[in-house]
Amino acid sequence: MADDGWEGVMGGSQFGAPGSFTPPPAAGDAGSNFISGLLSGQVDDQAAQQVGEGGRHLKSLAENGQFAVNEEGFQAYIKACDFFIDGFSDMITNVYKLANPAQMGGSNYAKAVADFNVQVANGDPESLIPNLEKMRDGVEQAREAMVIARKNYRETEDAHSMTFAKLNEGLRE
């Protein structure tokens, strides 16, 4: 398998190889599928749906104890989520500027271009603004999932530590 830059970061957590997202993914692939969708660079309806569903699925897995992530994986995911969330405000502000027809002149062509920009920005459910908002919601869900998944990982580690301590006690007796 090719190293996509996330290999070393994902050790100790439940992740699979990056690939296409087909809801619901197996627990082992959920994190990679989410990141693959987020980093695909697309802002179309399909990508927005993928990120939104991926974030909700990660959170559901984490809430049900089916997703755990170690500290290193947690930090990498939080960094990716925060990068998107922190940049979202500026990004959406700039896209809202496109939602207002630009003063491009009085020709029919200038009016058509201005109208096209408005349509692309916020003309229908498949335009930029609703899709960016879906992506933001998915990233926020994934961020919440990471906090829960780190807690799950710590609880599992604590349980294993107690089991090994009892085993060691038994061996000493």
CSV table of N, CA and C in Angstrom, one decimal:
chain,number,residue,atom,x,y,z
A,1,MET,N,0.8,-1.2,0.0
A,1,MET,CA,0.0,0.0,0.0
A,1,MET,C,0.9,1.2,0.0
A,2,ALA,N,0.5,2.2,-0.8
A,2,ALA,CA,1.3,3.5,-0.9
A,2,ALA,C,1.1,4.3,0.4
A,3,ASP,N,2.2,5.0,0.8
A,3,ASP,CA,2.1,5.8,1.9
A,3,ASP,C,1.5,7.2,1.5
A,4,ASP,N,0.3,7.5,2.0
A,4,ASP,CA,-0.3,8.7,1.7
A,4,ASP,C,-0.1,9.8,2.7
A,5,GLY,N,0.9,9.6,3.6
A,5,GLY,CA,1.2,10.6,4.6
A,5,GLY,C,0.5,10.5,5.9
A,6,TRP,N,-0.5,9.6,6.0
A,6,TRP,CA,-1.3,9.4,7.2
A,6,TRP,C,-0.9,8.1,7.9
A,7,GLU,N,-0.1,7.3,7.2
A,7,GLU,CA,0.3,5.9,7.7
A,7,GLU,C,0.8,6.0,9.1
A,8,GLY,N,1.9,6.8,9.4
A,8,GLY,CA,2.5,6.8,10.7
A,8,GLY,C,1.6,7.5,11.7
A,9,VAL,N,0.7,8.3,11.3
A,9,VAL,CA,-0.1,9.0,12.3
A,9,VAL,C,-1.3,8.1,12.8
A,10,MET,N,-1.6,7.1,12.0
A,10,MET,CA,-2.8,6.3,12.4
A,10,MET,C,-2.5,5.1,13.2
A,11,GLY,N,-1.3,4.9,13.6
A,11,GLY,CA,-1.0,3.7,14.4
A,11,GLY,C,-1.8,3.7,15.7
A,12,GLY,N,-2.3,2.5,16.1
A,12,GLY,CA,-3.0,2.4,17.4
A,12,GLY,C,-4.4,2.8,17.3
A,13,SER,N,-4.9,3.1,16.1
A,13,SER,CA,-6.3,3.5,16.0
A,13,SER,C,-7.0,2.6,15.0
A,14,GLN,N,-8.3,2.7,14.9
A,14,GLN,CA,-9.0,1.8,14.0
A,14,GLN,C,-9.2,2.5,12.6
A,15,PHE,N,-8.3,2.3,11.7
A,15,PHE,CA,-8.4,2.9,10.4
A,15,PHE,C,-8.0,1.9,9.3
A,16,GLY,N,-8.6,2.1,8.2
A,16,GLY,CA,-8.2,1.2,7.0
A,16,GLY,C,-7.6,2.1,6.0
A,17,ALA,N,-7.4,1.5,4.8
A,17,ALA,CA,-6.9,2.2,3.7
A,17,ALA,C,-7.8,3.3,3.1
A,18,PRO,N,-7.3,4.4,2.7
A,18,PRO,CA,-8.2,5.4,2.1
A,18,PRO,C,-8.9,4.8,0.9
A,19,GLY,N,-10.1,5.3,0.6
A,19,GLY,CA,-10.8,4.8,-0.5
A,19,GLY,C,-12.1,5.5,-0.7
A,20,SER,N,-13.0,5.1,-1.6
A,20,SER,CA,-14.2,5.7,-1.8
A,20,SER,C,-15.1,5.4,-0.6
A,21,PHE,N,-16.1,6.4,-0.4
A,21,PHE,CA,-17.0,6.3,0.7
A,21,PHE,C,-18.3,5.7,0.3
A,22,THR,N,-18.7,4.6,0.8
A,22,THR,CA,-20.0,4.0,0.6
A,22,THR,C,-20.7,3.8,1.9
A,23,PRO,N,-21.6,4.7,2.3
A,23,PRO,CA,-22.2,4.6,3.6
A,23,PRO,C,-22.9,3.3,3.8
A,24,PRO,N,-22.9,2.6,4.9
A,24,PRO,CA,-22.0,2.9,6.0
A,24,PRO,C,-20.7,2.1,5.9
A,25,PRO,N,-19.6,2.8,6.0
A,25,PRO,CA,-18.3,2.1,5.9
A,25,PRO,C,-18.1,1.2,7.2
A,26,ALA,N,-17.2,0.3,7.0
A,26,ALA,CA,-16.8,-0.5,8.2
A,26,ALA,C,-16.1,0.4,9.2
A,27,ALA,N,-16.2,0.1,10.4
A,27,ALA,CA,-15.6,0.9,11.5
A,27,ALA,C,-14.1,1.2,11.2
A,28,GLY,N,-13.4,0.2,10.7
A,28,GLY,CA,-11.9,0.3,10.4
A,28,GLY,C,-11.6,1.3,9.3
A,29,ASP,N,-12.6,1.6,8.4
A,29,ASP,CA,-12.3,2.5,7.3
A,29,ASP,C,-12.9,3.8,7.5
A,30,ALA,N,-13.7,4.1,8.5
A,30,ALA,CA,-14.5,5.3,8.6
A,30,ALA,C,-13.6,6.5,8.7
A,31,GLY,N,-12.5,6.5,9.4
A,31,GLY,CA,-11.7,7.7,9.6
A,31,GLY,C,-11.0,8.0,8.3
A,32,SER,N,-10.5,7.0,7.6
A,32,SER,CA,-9.8,7.3,6.3
A,32,SER,C,-10.7,7.7,5.3
A,33,ASN,N,-11.9,7.2,5.2
A,33,ASN,CA,-12.9,7.6,4.3
A,33,ASN,C,-13.3,9.1,4.5
A,34,PHE,N,-13.4,9.4,5.7
A,34,PHE,CA,-13.8,10.8,6.1
A,34,PHE,C,-12.7,11.8,5.6
A,35,ILE,N,-11.5,11.5,5.9
A,35,ILE,CA,-10.3,12.4,5.6
A,35,ILE,C,-10.2,12.4,4.0
A,36,SER,N,-10.4,11.3,3.4
A,36,SER,CA,-10.3,11.2,1.9
A,36,SER,C,-11.3,12.2,1.3
A,37,GLY,N,-12.5,12.2,1.8
A,37,GLY,CA,-13.5,13.1,1.3
A,37,GLY,C,-13.2,14.6,1.6
A,38,LEU,N,-12.7,14.8,2.8
A,38,LEU,CA,-12.3,16.2,3.2
A,38,LEU,C,-11.2,16.7,2.3
A,39,LEU,N,-10.2,15.9,2.1
A,39,LEU,CA,-9.0,16.4,1.3
A,39,LEU,C,-9.1,16.2,-0.2
A,40,SER,N,-10.3,15.8,-0.7
A,40,SER,CA,-10.4,15.6,-2.1
A,40,SER,C,-10.4,16.9,-2.9
A,41,GLY,N,-10.7,18.0,-2.2
A,41,GLY,CA,-10.7,19.4,-2.8
A,41,GLY,C,-11.9,19.7,-3.5
A,42,GLN,N,-12.9,18.8,-3.6
A,42,GLN,CA,-14.1,19.1,-4.3
A,42,GLN,C,-15.1,19.7,-3.4
A,43,VAL,N,-16.0,20.6,-3.9
A,43,VAL,CA,-17.0,21.2,-3.1
A,43,VAL,C,-18.4,21.0,-3.9
A,44,ASP,N,-18.6,19.8,-4.4
A,44,ASP,CA,-19.8,19.6,-5.1
A,44,ASP,C,-20.8,18.8,-4.1
A,45,ASP,N,-22.0,18.6,-4.6
A,45,ASP,CA,-23.0,18.0,-3.7
A,45,ASP,C,-22.5,16.6,-3.2
A,46,GLN,N,-21.9,15.8,-4.1
A,46,GLN,CA,-21.5,14.5,-3.7
A,46,GLN,C,-20.4,14.5,-2.6
A,47,ALA,N,-19.4,15.4,-2.8
A,47,ALA,CA,-18.3,15.6,-1.8
A,47,ALA,C,-18.9,16.1,-0.5
A,48,ALA,N,-19.8,17.0,-0.6
A,48,ALA,CA,-20.5,17.6,0.7
A,48,ALA,C,-21.2,16.5,1.4
A,49,GLN,N,-22.0,15.7,0.6
A,49,GLN,CA,-22.7,14.5,1.2
A,49,GLN,C,-21.7,13.6,1.9
A,50,GLN,N,-20.6,13.3,1.2
A,50,GLN,CA,-19.6,12.3,1.7
A,50,GLN,C,-19.0,12.8,3.0
A,51,VAL,N,-18.7,14.1,3.1
A,51,VAL,CA,-18.1,14.6,4.3
A,51,VAL,C,-19.2,14.7,5.4
A,52,GLY,N,-20.4,15.1,5.1
A,52,GLY,CA,-21.5,15.2,6.1
A,52,GLY,C,-21.8,13.8,6.7
A,53,GLU,N,-22.0,12.8,5.8
A,53,GLU,CA,-22.3,11.5,6.2
A,53,GLU,C,-21.1,10.8,6.9
A,54,GLY,N,-19.9,11.1,6.5
A,54,GLY,CA,-18.7,10.6,7.1
A,54,GLY,C,-18.6,11.1,8.5
A,55,GLY,N,-18.8,12.4,8.7
A,55,GLY,CA,-18.7,13.0,10.1
A,55,GLY,C,-19.8,12.4,11.0
A,56,ARG,N,-21.0,12.3,10.5
A,56,ARG,CA,-22.1,11.7,11.3
A,56,ARG,C,-21.8,10.2,11.7
A,57,HIS,N,-21.3,9.5,10.7
A,57,HIS,CA,-21.0,8.1,10.9
A,57,HIS,C,-19.8,7.9,11.9
A,58,LEU,N,-18.8,8.7,11.8
A,58,LEU,CA,-17.7,8.7,12.8
A,58,LEU,C,-18.2,8.9,14.2
A,59,LYS,N,-19.1,9.9,14.3
A,59,LYS,CA,-19.6,10.2,15.6
A,59,LYS,C,-20.5,9.1,16.2
A,60,SER,N,-21.3,8.5,15.3
A,60,SER,CA,-22.1,7.4,15.7
A,60,SER,C,-21.3,6.2,16.2
A,61,LEU,N,-20.2,5.9,15.4
A,61,LEU,CA,-19.3,4.8,15.8
A,61,LEU,C,-18.7,5.1,17.1
A,62,ALA,N,-18.2,6.3,17.3
A,62,ALA,CA,-17.5,6.7,18.6
A,62,ALA,C,-18.5,6.6,19.7
A,63,GLU,N,-19.7,7.1,19.6
A,63,GLU,CA,-20.7,7.1,20.6
A,63,GLU,C,-21.1,5.7,21.0
A,64,ASN,N,-21.0,4.7,20.1
A,64,ASN,CA,-21.3,3.3,20.3
A,64,ASN,C,-20.1,2.5,20.7
A,65,GLY,N,-19.0,3.2,21.0
A,65,GLY,CA,-17.7,2.5,21.4
A,65,GLY,C,-17.1,1.7,20.3
A,66,GLN,N,-17.4,1.9,19.0
A,66,GLN,CA,-16.9,1.2,17.9
A,66,GLN,C,-15.7,1.9,17.2
A,67,PHE,N,-15.3,3.0,17.7
A,67,PHE,CA,-14.3,3.8,17.1
A,67,PHE,C,-13.4,4.4,18.2
A,68,ALA,N,-12.1,4.2,18.1
A,68,ALA,CA,-11.2,4.7,19.1
A,68,ALA,C,-10.0,5.2,18.4
A,69,VAL,N,-9.3,6.2,19.0
A,69,VAL,CA,-8.1,6.8,18.3
A,69,VAL,C,-7.1,7.1,19.4
A,70,ASN,N,-5.9,6.9,19.1
A,70,ASN,CA,-4.8,7.2,20.1
A,70,ASN,C,-4.5,8.7,20.1
A,71,GLU,N,-3.7,9.2,20.9
A,71,GLU,CA,-3.4,10.6,21.0
A,71,GLU,C,-2.8,11.2,19.7
A,72,GLU,N,-1.9,10.4,19.1
A,72,GLU,CA,-1.3,10.9,17.9
A,72,GLU,C,-2.3,11.0,16.8
A,73,GLY,N,-3.1,10.0,16.6
A,73,GLY,CA,-4.2,10.1,15.6
A,73,GLY,C,-5.2,11.2,15.9
A,74,PHE,N,-5.5,11.3,17.2
A,74,PHE,CA,-6.4,12.4,17.6
A,74,PHE,C,-5.9,13.7,17.2
A,75,GLN,N,-4.6,14.0,17.5
A,75,GLN,CA,-4.0,15.3,17.2
A,75,GLN,C,-4.1,15.6,15.7
A,76,ALA,N,-3.8,14.6,14.9
A,76,ALA,CA,-3.8,14.7,13.4
A,76,ALA,C,-5.2,15.0,12.9
A,77,TYR,N,-6.2,14.3,13.4
A,77,TYR,CA,-7.5,14.6,12.9
A,77,TYR,C,-8.0,15.9,13.4
A,78,ILE,N,-7.7,16.3,14.6
A,78,ILE,CA,-8.2,17.6,15.2
A,78,ILE,C,-7.6,18.7,14.3
A,79,LYS,N,-6.3,18.5,14.0
A,79,LYS,CA,-5.6,19.5,13.2
A,79,LYS,C,-6.3,19.7,11.8
A,80,ALA,N,-6.7,18.6,11.2
A,80,ALA,CA,-7.3,18.7,9.9
A,80,ALA,C,-8.7,19.3,10.0
A,81,CYS,N,-9.5,18.9,11.1
A,81,CYS,CA,-10.8,19.5,11.3
A,81,CYS,C,-10.7,21.0,11.6
A,82,ASP,N,-9.8,21.3,12.5
A,82,ASP,CA,-9.7,22.7,12.9
A,82,ASP,C,-9.2,23.6,11.7
A,83,PHE,N,-8.4,23.1,10.8
A,83,PHE,CA,-7.9,23.8,9.6
A,83,PHE,C,-9.2,24.2,8.8
A,84,PHE,N,-10.1,23.2,8.6
A,84,PHE,CA,-11.3,23.5,7.8
A,84,PHE,C,-12.2,24.5,8.6
A,85,ILE,N,-12.5,24.2,9.8
A,85,ILE,CA,-13.4,25.0,10.6
A,85,ILE,C,-12.9,26.4,10.8
A,86,ASP,N,-11.5,26.6,11.0
A,86,ASP,CA,-11.0,27.9,11.2
A,86,ASP,C,-11.0,28.7,9.9
A,87,GLY,N,-10.9,28.1,8.8
A,87,GLY,CA,-10.9,28.8,7.5
A,87,GLY,C,-12.3,29.0,7.0
A,88,PHE,N,-13.3,28.3,7.6
A,88,PHE,CA,-14.7,28.3,7.0
A,88,PHE,C,-15.3,29.7,7.0
A,89,SER,N,-15.1,30.5,8.1
A,89,SER,CA,-15.7,31.8,8.2
A,89,SER,C,-15.2,32.7,7.1
A,90,ASP,N,-13.9,32.8,6.8
A,90,ASP,CA,-13.4,33.6,5.7
A,90,ASP,C,-13.9,33.1,4.4
A,91,MET,N,-13.9,31.8,4.2
A,91,MET,CA,-14.3,31.2,3.0
A,91,MET,C,-15.8,31.5,2.7
A,92,ILE,N,-16.7,31.3,3.6
A,92,ILE,CA,-18.1,31.5,3.4
A,92,ILE,C,-18.4,33.0,3.2
A,93,THR,N,-17.7,33.8,3.9
A,93,THR,CA,-17.8,35.3,3.6
A,93,THR,C,-17.5,35.6,2.2
A,94,ASN,N,-16.4,35.1,1.7
A,94,ASN,CA,-16.1,35.4,0.3
A,94,ASN,C,-17.1,34.8,-0.7
A,95,VAL,N,-17.6,33.6,-0.4
A,95,VAL,CA,-18.6,33.0,-1.3
A,95,VAL,C,-19.9,33.8,-1.3
A,96,TYR,N,-20.2,34.3,-0.1
A,96,TYR,CA,-21.5,35.2,0.0
A,96,TYR,C,-21.3,36.4,-0.9
A,97,LYS,N,-20.1,36.9,-1.0
A,97,LYS,CA,-19.9,38.1,-1.9
A,97,LYS,C,-20.3,37.7,-3.3
A,98,LEU,N,-20.0,36.5,-3.7
A,98,LEU,CA,-20.4,36.0,-5.1
A,98,LEU,C,-21.9,35.9,-5.2
A,99,ALA,N,-22.6,35.7,-4.1
A,99,ALA,CA,-24.0,35.5,-4.2
A,99,ALA,C,-24.7,36.9,-4.5
A,100,ASN,N,-24.0,38.0,-4.5
A,100,ASN,CA,-24.6,39.2,-4.9
A,100,ASN,C,-24.1,39.5,-6.4
A,101,PRO,N,-25.0,39.9,-7.2
A,101,PRO,CA,-24.6,40.2,-8.6
A,101,PRO,C,-23.5,41.2,-8.7
A,102,ALA,N,-22.4,40.9,-9.4
A,102,ALA,CA,-21.3,41.9,-9.5
A,102,ALA,C,-21.7,42.9,-10.6
A,103,GLN,N,-21.2,44.2,-10.4
A,103,GLN,CA,-21.5,45.2,-11.4
A,103,GLN,C,-20.4,45.1,-12.5
A,104,MET,N,-20.8,44.3,-13.5
A,104,MET,CA,-19.8,44.0,-14.5
A,104,MET,C,-20.1,44.7,-15.8
A,105,GLY,N,-21.0,45.6,-15.9
A,105,GLY,CA,-21.3,46.3,-17.1
A,105,GLY,C,-22.8,46.1,-17.5
A,106,GLY,N,-23.2,46.7,-18.5
A,106,GLY,CA,-24.6,46.6,-18.9
A,106,GLY,C,-24.9,45.7,-20.1
A,107,SER,N,-23.9,45.1,-20.6
A,107,SER,CA,-24.1,44.2,-21.8
A,107,SER,C,-24.8,42.9,-21.3
A,108,ASN,N,-25.4,42.2,-22.2
A,108,ASN,CA,-26.1,41.0,-21.9
A,108,ASN,C,-25.1,40.0,-21.4
A,109,TYR,N,-23.9,39.9,-22.0
A,109,TYR,CA,-22.9,39.0,-21.5
A,109,TYR,C,-22.5,39.3,-20.1
A,110,ALA,N,-22.2,40.5,-19.8
A,110,ALA,CA,-21.8,40.9,-18.4
A,110,ALA,C,-22.9,40.5,-17.4
A,111,LYS,N,-24.2,40.7,-17.8
A,111,LYS,CA,-25.3,40.3,-16.9
A,111,LYS,C,-25.4,38.8,-16.8
A,112,ALA,N,-25.1,38.1,-17.8
A,112,ALA,CA,-25.2,36.6,-17.8
A,112,ALA,C,-24.1,36.1,-16.9
A,113,VAL,N,-22.9,36.7,-17.0
A,113,VAL,CA,-21.8,36.2,-16.1
A,113,VAL,C,-22.1,36.5,-14.7
A,114,ALA,N,-22.6,37.7,-14.4
A,114,ALA,CA,-22.9,38.0,-13.0
A,114,ALA,C,-24.0,37.1,-12.5
A,115,ASP,N,-25.0,36.8,-13.3
A,115,ASP,CA,-26.1,35.9,-12.9
A,115,ASP,C,-25.5,34.5,-12.6
A,116,PHE,N,-24.6,34.1,-13.5
A,116,PHE,CA,-24.0,32.7,-13.3
A,116,PHE,C,-23.3,32.6,-12.0
A,117,ASN,N,-22.5,33.7,-11.7
A,117,ASN,CA,-21.8,33.7,-10.4
A,117,ASN,C,-22.7,33.5,-9.2
A,118,VAL,N,-23.9,34.2,-9.3
A,118,VAL,CA,-24.9,34.1,-8.2
A,118,VAL,C,-25.4,32.7,-8.1
A,119,GLN,N,-25.7,32.1,-9.3
A,119,GLN,CA,-26.2,30.8,-9.3
A,119,GLN,C,-25.2,29.8,-8.7
A,120,VAL,N,-24.0,29.9,-9.1
A,120,VAL,CA,-22.9,29.0,-8.6
A,120,VAL,C,-22.8,29.1,-7.1
A,121,ALA,N,-22.8,30.3,-6.6
A,121,ALA,CA,-22.6,30.6,-5.2
A,121,ALA,C,-23.8,30.1,-4.3
A,122,ASN,N,-25.0,30.5,-4.7
A,122,ASN,CA,-26.2,30.2,-3.8
A,122,ASN,C,-27.5,30.0,-4.6
A,123,GLY,N,-27.4,29.5,-5.8
A,123,GLY,CA,-28.6,29.4,-6.6
A,123,GLY,C,-29.5,28.2,-6.4
A,124,ASP,N,-29.0,27.2,-5.8
A,124,ASP,CA,-29.8,26.0,-5.5
A,124,ASP,C,-29.1,25.1,-4.5
A,125,PRO,N,-29.7,24.0,-4.1
A,125,PRO,CA,-29.1,23.1,-3.1
A,125,PRO,C,-27.8,22.5,-3.5
A,126,GLU,N,-27.4,22.5,-4.8
A,126,GLU,CA,-26.1,22.0,-5.2
A,126,GLU,C,-25.1,23.1,-5.4
A,127,SER,N,-25.3,24.3,-5.0
A,127,SER,CA,-24.4,25.4,-5.2
A,127,SER,C,-23.4,25.4,-4.0
A,128,LEU,N,-22.4,26.3,-4.1
A,128,LEU,CA,-21.3,26.3,-3.1
A,128,LEU,C,-21.8,26.5,-1.7
A,129,ILE,N,-22.6,27.5,-1.4
A,129,ILE,CA,-22.9,27.8,0.0
A,129,ILE,C,-23.6,26.7,0.7
A,130,PRO,N,-24.6,26.1,0.2
A,130,PRO,CA,-25.2,24.9,0.9
A,130,PRO,C,-24.2,23.8,1.1
A,131,ASN,N,-23.4,23.5,0.1
A,131,ASN,CA,-22.4,22.4,0.2
A,131,ASN,C,-21.3,22.7,1.1
A,132,LEU,N,-20.8,23.9,1.2
A,132,LEU,CA,-19.8,24.3,2.2
A,132,LEU,C,-20.4,24.1,3.6
A,133,GLU,N,-21.7,24.5,3.8
A,133,GLU,CA,-22.3,24.4,5.1
A,133,GLU,C,-22.5,22.9,5.5
A,134,LYS,N,-22.8,22.0,4.5
A,134,LYS,CA,-22.9,20.6,4.8
A,134,LYS,C,-21.5,20.1,5.2
A,135,MET,N,-20.5,20.5,4.5
A,135,MET,CA,-19.2,20.1,4.8
A,135,MET,C,-18.8,20.5,6.2
A,136,ARG,N,-19.1,21.8,6.5
A,136,ARG,CA,-18.8,22.3,7.9
A,136,ARG,C,-19.4,21.5,8.9
A,137,ASP,N,-20.7,21.2,8.7
A,137,ASP,CA,-21.5,20.4,9.7
A,137,ASP,C,-20.8,19.0,9.9
A,138,GLY,N,-20.4,18.4,8.8
A,138,GLY,CA,-19.7,17.1,8.8
A,138,GLY,C,-18.4,17.1,9.6
A,139,VAL,N,-17.7,18.2,9.3
A,139,VAL,CA,-16.4,18.3,10.0
A,139,VAL,C,-16.6,18.5,11.5
A,140,GLU,N,-17.6,19.3,11.8
A,140,GLU,CA,-17.8,19.5,13.3
A,140,GLU,C,-18.3,18.2,13.9
A,141,GLN,N,-19.1,17.4,13.2
A,141,GLN,CA,-19.4,16.1,13.8
A,141,GLN,C,-18.2,15.2,13.9
A,142,ALA,N,-17.3,15.2,12.9
A,142,ALA,CA,-16.1,14.4,13.0
A,142,ALA,C,-15.2,14.9,14.1
A,143,ARG,N,-15.1,16.2,14.4
A,143,ARG,CA,-14.3,16.7,15.5
A,143,ARG,C,-14.9,16.2,16.8
A,144,GLU,N,-16.2,16.3,16.9
A,144,GLU,CA,-16.8,15.7,18.2
A,144,GLU,C,-16.5,14.2,18.3
A,145,ALA,N,-16.6,13.5,17.2
A,145,ALA,CA,-16.3,12.1,17.2
A,145,ALA,C,-14.9,11.8,17.7
A,146,MET,N,-13.9,12.6,17.3
A,146,MET,CA,-12.5,12.4,17.7
A,146,MET,C,-12.3,12.5,19.2
A,147,VAL,N,-13.1,13.5,19.8
A,147,VAL,CA,-13.0,13.6,21.3
A,147,VAL,C,-13.5,12.4,21.9
A,148,ILE,N,-14.6,11.9,21.4
A,148,ILE,CA,-15.2,10.7,22.0
A,148,ILE,C,-14.3,9.5,21.8
A,149,ALA,N,-13.8,9.4,20.5
A,149,ALA,CA,-12.9,8.2,20.2
A,149,ALA,C,-11.6,8.2,21.0
A,150,ARG,N,-11.1,9.4,21.3
A,150,ARG,CA,-9.9,9.4,22.2
A,150,ARG,C,-10.2,8.9,23.5
A,151,LYS,N,-11.4,9.3,24.1
A,151,LYS,CA,-11.9,8.9,25.4
A,151,LYS,C,-12.0,7.3,25.3
A,152,ASN,N,-12.6,6.8,24.2
A,152,ASN,CA,-12.8,5.4,24.1
A,152,ASN,C,-11.4,4.7,24.1
A,153,TYR,N,-10.4,5.2,23.4
A,153,TYR,CA,-9.1,4.6,23.4
A,153,TYR,C,-8.5,4.6,24.8
A,154,ARG,N,-8.6,5.7,25.5
A,154,ARG,CA,-8.0,5.8,26.9
A,154,ARG,C,-8.7,4.8,27.8
A,155,GLU,N,-10.0,4.7,27.7
A,155,GLU,CA,-10.7,3.7,28.5
A,155,GLU,C,-10.3,2.3,28.2
A,156,THR,N,-10.1,2.0,27.0
A,156,THR,CA,-9.6,0.7,26.6
A,156,THR,C,-8.2,0.4,27.1
A,157,GLU,N,-7.4,1.4,27.0
A,157,GLU,CA,-6.0,1.3,27.5
A,157,GLU,C,-6.0,1.1,29.0
A,158,ASP,N,-6.9,1.9,29.7
A,158,ASP,CA,-7.0,1.7,31.2
A,158,ASP,C,-7.4,0.3,31.5
A,159,ALA,N,-8.4,-0.2,30.8
A,159,ALA,CA,-9.0,-1.5,31.1
A,159,ALA,C,-7.9,-2.6,30.9
A,160,HIS,N,-7.1,-2.4,29.8
A,160,HIS,CA,-6.0,-3.4,29.6
A,160,HIS,C,-4.9,-3.3,30.6
A,161,SER,N,-4.7,-2.1,31.1
A,161,SER,CA,-3.7,-1.9,32.1
A,161,SER,C,-4.1,-2.6,33.4
A,162,MET,N,-5.4,-2.5,33.8
A,162,MET,CA,-5.9,-3.1,35.0
A,162,MET,C,-5.8,-4.6,34.8
A,163,THR,N,-6.2,-5.1,33.6
A,163,THR,CA,-6.1,-6.6,33.4
A,163,THR,C,-4.7,-7.1,33.6
A,164,PHE,N,-3.7,-6.4,33.0
A,164,PHE,CA,-2.3,-6.8,33.1
A,164,PHE,C,-1.8,-6.7,34.6
A,165,ALA,N,-2.3,-5.7,35.3
A,165,ALA,CA,-1.9,-5.6,36.7
A,165,ALA,C,-2.4,-6.8,37.5
A,166,LYS,N,-3.7,-7.2,37.2
A,166,LYS,CA,-4.2,-8.3,37.9
A,166,LYS,C,-3.5,-9.6,37.5
A,167,LEU,N,-3.1,-9.7,36.3
A,167,LEU,CA,-2.3,-10.9,35.8
A,167,LEU,C,-1.0,-10.9,36.5
A,168,ASN,N,-0.3,-9.8,36.6
A,168,ASN,CA,1.0,-9.7,37.2
A,168,ASN,C,0.9,-10.1,38.7
A,169,GLU,N,-0.2,-9.6,39.4
A,169,GLU,CA,-0.4,-10.0,40.8
A,169,GLU,C,-0.6,-11.5,40.9
A,170,GLY,N,-1.3,-12.1,40.0
A,170,GLY,CA,-1.5,-13.5,40.1
A,170,GLY,C,-0.2,-14.3,39.8
A,171,LEU,N,0.6,-13.8,39.0
A,171,LEU,CA,1.9,-14.5,38.7
A,171,LEU,C,2.9,-14.4,39.9
A,172,ARG,N,2.8,-13.3,40.7
A,172,ARG,CA,3.6,-13.1,41.9
A,172,ARG,C,3.2,-14.0,43.0
A,173,GLU,N,1.9,-14.4,43.1
A,173,GLU,CA,1.4,-15.2,44.2
A,173,GLU,C,1.9,-16.6,44.1
